[in-house]
Short mmCIF file of C-alpha atoms in Angstrom, two decimals:
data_model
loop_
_atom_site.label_atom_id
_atom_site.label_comp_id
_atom_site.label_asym_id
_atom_site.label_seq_id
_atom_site.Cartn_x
_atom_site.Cartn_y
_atom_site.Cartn_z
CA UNK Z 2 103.46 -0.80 57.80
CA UNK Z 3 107.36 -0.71 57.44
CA UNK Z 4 106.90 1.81 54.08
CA UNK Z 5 107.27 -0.85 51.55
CA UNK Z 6 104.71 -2.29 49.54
CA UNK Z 7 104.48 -5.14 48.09
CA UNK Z 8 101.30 -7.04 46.10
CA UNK Z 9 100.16 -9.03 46.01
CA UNK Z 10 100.37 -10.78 48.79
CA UNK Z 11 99.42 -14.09 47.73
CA UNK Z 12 99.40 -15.58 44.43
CA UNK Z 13 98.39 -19.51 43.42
CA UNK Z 14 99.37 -20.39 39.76
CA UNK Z 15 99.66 -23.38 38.02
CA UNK Z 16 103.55 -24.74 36.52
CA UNK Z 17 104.53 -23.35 32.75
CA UNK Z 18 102.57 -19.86 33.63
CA UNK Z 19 104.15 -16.26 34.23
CA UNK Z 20 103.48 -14.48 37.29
CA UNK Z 21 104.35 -10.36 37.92
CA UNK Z 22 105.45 -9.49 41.42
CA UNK Z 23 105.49 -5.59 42.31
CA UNK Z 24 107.27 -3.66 44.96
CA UNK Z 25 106.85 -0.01 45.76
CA UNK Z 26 109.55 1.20 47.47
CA UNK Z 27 110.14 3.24 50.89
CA UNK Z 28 109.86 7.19 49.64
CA UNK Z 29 113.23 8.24 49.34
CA UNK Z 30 114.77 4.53 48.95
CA UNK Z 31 116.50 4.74 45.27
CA UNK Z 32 117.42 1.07 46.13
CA UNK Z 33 115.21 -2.23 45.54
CA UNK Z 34 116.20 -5.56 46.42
CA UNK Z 35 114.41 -9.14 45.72
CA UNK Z 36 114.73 -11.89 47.65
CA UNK Z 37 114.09 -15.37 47.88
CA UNK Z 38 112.96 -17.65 51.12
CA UNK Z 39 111.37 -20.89 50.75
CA UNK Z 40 109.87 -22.73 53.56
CA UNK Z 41 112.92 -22.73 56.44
CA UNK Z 42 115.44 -21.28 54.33
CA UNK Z 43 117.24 -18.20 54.77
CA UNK Z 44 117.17 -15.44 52.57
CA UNK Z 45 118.32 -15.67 48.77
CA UNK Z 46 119.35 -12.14 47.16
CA UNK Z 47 117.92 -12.01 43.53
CA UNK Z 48 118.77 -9.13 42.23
CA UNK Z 49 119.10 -5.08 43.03
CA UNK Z 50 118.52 -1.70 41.29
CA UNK Z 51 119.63 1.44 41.67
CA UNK Z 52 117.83 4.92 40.36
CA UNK Z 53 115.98 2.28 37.67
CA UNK Z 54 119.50 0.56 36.90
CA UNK Z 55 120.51 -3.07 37.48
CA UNK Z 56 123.38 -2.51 40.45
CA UNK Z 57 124.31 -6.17 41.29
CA UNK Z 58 122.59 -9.82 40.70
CA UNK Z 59 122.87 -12.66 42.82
CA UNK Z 60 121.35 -16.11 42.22
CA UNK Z 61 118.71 -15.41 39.89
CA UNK Z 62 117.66 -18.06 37.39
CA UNK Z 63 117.53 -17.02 33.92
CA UNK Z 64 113.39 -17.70 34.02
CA UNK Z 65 112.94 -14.99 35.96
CA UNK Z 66 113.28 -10.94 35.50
CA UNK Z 67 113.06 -7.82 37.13
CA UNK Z 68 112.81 -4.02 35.84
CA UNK Z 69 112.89 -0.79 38.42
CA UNK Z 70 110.66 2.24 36.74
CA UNK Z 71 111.25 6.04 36.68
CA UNK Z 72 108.89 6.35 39.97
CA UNK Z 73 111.08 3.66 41.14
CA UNK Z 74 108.54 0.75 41.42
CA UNK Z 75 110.04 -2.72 40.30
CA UNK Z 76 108.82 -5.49 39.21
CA UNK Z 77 109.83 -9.24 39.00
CA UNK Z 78 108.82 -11.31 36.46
CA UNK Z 79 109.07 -15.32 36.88
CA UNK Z 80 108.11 -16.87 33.49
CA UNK Z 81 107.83 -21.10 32.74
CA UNK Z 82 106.76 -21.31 36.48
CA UNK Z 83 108.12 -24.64 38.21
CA UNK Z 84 107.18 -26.48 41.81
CA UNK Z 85 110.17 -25.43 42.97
CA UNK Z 86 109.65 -21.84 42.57
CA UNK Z 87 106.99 -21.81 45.18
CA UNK Z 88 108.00 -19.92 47.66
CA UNK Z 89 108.05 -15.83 49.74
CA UNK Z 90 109.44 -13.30 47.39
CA UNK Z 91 110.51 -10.27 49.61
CA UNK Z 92 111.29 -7.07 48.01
CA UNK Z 93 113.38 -4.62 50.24
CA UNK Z 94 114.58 -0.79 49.65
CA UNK Z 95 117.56 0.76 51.43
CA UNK Z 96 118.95 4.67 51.26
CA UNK Z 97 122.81 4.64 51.55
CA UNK Z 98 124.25 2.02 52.60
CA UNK Z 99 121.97 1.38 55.93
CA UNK Z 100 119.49 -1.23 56.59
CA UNK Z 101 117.10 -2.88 54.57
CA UNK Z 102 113.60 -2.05 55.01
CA UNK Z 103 111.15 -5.06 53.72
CA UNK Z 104 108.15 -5.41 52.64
CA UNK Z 105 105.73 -7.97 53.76
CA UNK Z 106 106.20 -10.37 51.11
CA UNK Z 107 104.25 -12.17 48.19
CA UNK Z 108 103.81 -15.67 48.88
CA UNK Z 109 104.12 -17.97 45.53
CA UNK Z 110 102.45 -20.88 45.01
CA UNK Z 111 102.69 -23.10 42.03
CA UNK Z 112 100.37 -25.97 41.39
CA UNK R 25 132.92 -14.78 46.91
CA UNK R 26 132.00 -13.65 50.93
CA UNK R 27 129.95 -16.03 52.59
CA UNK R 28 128.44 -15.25 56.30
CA UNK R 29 128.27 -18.09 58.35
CA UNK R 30 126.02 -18.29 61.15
CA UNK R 31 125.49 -20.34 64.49
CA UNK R 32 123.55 -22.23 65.69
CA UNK R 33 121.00 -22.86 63.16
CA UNK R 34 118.20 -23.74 65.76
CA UNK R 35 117.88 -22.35 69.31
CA UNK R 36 115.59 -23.71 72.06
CA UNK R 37 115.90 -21.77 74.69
CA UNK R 38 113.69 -21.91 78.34
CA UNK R 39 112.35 -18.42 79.34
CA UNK R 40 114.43 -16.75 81.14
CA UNK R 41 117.56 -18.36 79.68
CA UNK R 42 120.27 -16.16 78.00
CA UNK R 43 121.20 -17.45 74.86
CA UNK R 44 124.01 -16.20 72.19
CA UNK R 45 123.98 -16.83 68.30
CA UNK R 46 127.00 -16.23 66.15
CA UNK R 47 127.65 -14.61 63.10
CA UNK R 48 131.17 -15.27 61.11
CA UNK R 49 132.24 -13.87 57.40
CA UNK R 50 135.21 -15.41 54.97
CA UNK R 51 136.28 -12.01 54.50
CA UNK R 52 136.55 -8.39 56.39
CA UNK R 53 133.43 -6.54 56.93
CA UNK R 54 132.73 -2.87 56.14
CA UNK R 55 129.57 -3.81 58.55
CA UNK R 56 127.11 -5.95 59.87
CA UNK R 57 123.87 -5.58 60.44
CA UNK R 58 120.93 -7.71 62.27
CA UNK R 59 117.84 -8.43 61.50
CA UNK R 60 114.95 -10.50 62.98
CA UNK R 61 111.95 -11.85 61.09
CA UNK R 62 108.97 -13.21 62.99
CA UNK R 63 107.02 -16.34 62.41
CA UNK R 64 104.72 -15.46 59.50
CA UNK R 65 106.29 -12.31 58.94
CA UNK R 66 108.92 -9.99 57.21
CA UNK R 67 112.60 -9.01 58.22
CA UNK R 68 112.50 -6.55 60.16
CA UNK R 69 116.11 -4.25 60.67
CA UNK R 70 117.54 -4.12 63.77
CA UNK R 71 120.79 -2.73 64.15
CA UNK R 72 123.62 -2.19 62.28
CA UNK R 73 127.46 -1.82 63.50
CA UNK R 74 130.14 -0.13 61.53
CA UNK R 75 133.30 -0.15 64.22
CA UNK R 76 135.75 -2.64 65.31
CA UNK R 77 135.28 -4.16 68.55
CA UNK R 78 131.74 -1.72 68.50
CA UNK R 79 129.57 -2.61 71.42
CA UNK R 80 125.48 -1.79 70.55
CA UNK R 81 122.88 -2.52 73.27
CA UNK R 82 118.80 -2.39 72.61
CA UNK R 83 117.10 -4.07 75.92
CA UNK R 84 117.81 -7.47 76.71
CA UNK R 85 119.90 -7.18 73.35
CA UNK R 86 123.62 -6.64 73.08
CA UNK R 87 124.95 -7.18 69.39
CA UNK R 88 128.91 -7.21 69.49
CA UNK R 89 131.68 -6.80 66.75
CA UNK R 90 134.18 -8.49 66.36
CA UNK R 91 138.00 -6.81 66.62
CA UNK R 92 139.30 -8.14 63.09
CA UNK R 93 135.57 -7.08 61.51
CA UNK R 94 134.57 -10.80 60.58
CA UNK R 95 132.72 -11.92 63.25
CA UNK R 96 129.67 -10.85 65.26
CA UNK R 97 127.37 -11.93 68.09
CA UNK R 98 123.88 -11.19 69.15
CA UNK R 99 123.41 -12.06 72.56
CA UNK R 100 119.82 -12.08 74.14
CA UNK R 101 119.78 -12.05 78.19
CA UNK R 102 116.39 -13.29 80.01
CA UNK R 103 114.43 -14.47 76.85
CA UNK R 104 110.66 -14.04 76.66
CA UNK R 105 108.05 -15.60 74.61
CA UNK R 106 108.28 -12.16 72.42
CA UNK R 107 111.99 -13.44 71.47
CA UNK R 108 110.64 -16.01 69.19
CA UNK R 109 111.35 -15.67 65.28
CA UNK R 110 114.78 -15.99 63.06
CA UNK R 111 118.01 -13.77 63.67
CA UNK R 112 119.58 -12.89 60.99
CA UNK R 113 122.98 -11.56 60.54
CA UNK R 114 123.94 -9.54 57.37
CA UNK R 115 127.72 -8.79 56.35
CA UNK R 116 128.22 -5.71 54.09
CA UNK R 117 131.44 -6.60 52.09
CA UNK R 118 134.25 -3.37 50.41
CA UNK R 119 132.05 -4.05 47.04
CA UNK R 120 129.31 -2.61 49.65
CA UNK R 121 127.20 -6.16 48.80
CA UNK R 122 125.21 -7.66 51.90
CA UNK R 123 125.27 -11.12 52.26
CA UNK R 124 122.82 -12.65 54.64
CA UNK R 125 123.56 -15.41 56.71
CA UNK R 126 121.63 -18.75 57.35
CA UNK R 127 119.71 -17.23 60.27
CA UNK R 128 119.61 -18.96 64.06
CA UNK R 129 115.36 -19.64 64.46
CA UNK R 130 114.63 -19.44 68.36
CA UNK R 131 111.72 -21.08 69.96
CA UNK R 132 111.07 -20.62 73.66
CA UNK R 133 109.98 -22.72 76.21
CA UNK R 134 107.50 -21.30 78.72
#
């Protein structure tokens, strides 16, 4: 169990639907990350919080969304679901500028 | 922007073999950190390195700097089954954004 948690873990949903991904983070990590992998690619930064603020945002498509709370949970929200968007969703949480710790992934599927 | 390029993207390696995977950035690094992710499983961190030139060893692993802070190598002497997964190499830019590269998957042969 690296400390972050991540559900769920898999998640099968047909294309035009909206899907809610949730992270708890490492206690102590103000940081949350999302990622991207699809089968044999590398990792695709989404988008990261700080303290329940939006610090930087990478290649994130305008379907999709993400919110950190006060108890520093975040969510991402992927709305008008496509084929394409199947794929792992990893959420990581960092303190400082150290390494990333990551959660075990929710694995998309859309139908 | 900073992209992180890394080498080779596939690695077949027999067991026993040493075996090296590089790791190169457009830009100067404030660090770089490694990471390895198992088949069917999550990142996982494994070291980070902040110096120039900075020399880190963990086992059979020796991760290595480079001298102008854009480039890094994982090197990986007498592989075992265990070895198997992706390396990933992760650049940490001024702005303090990481940017992962491609990743070098390793399979071993027994």
């Amino acid at each position: 169990d690296s400390g972050v948690t991540q559900t769920p873990k898999h998640l099968i949903t047909a294309t035009g639907q909206r899907v809610t991904l949730r992270c708890s983070p490492r206690s102590g990590d103000l940081s949350v990350y999302w990622y991207q992998q699809s089968l044999d690619q590398g990792l695709q930064f989404l988008i990261q919080y700080y303290n329940g603020e939006e610090r930087a945002k990478g290649n994130i498509l305008e379907r999709f969304s993400a919110q950190q709370f006060p108890d520093l949970h975040s969510e991402l929200n992927l709305s008008s679901l496509e084929l394409g968007d199947s794929a792992l969703y990893f959420c990581a949480s960092s303190v400082g500028s150290g390494g990333y710790t990551f959660g075990s992934g929710t694995r998309l599927t859309v139908v | 922007g900073q992209q992180v390029m890394q080498i080779p993207q596939y690695q077949h390696v027999q067991e026993g073999e040493d075996f090296t995977t590089y790791c190169n950035s457009s830009t100067t690094l404030s660090n770089i950190q490694w990471y390895k992710q198992r088949p069917g499983g999550h990142p996982v961190f494994l070291i980070q390195l902040v110096k120039s030139g900075e020399v880190k060893k963990q086992k059979r692993l020796t991760f290595q700097f480079g001298e102008a802070k854009k480039n890094s190598s994982l090197h990986i002497t007498a592989t075992q089954t265990t070895d198997v997964g992706t390396y990933f190499c992760a650049g940490r830019s001024n702005d303090y954004k990481l940017s992962f590269g491609a990743g070098t998957t390793v399979t071993v042969r027994a």
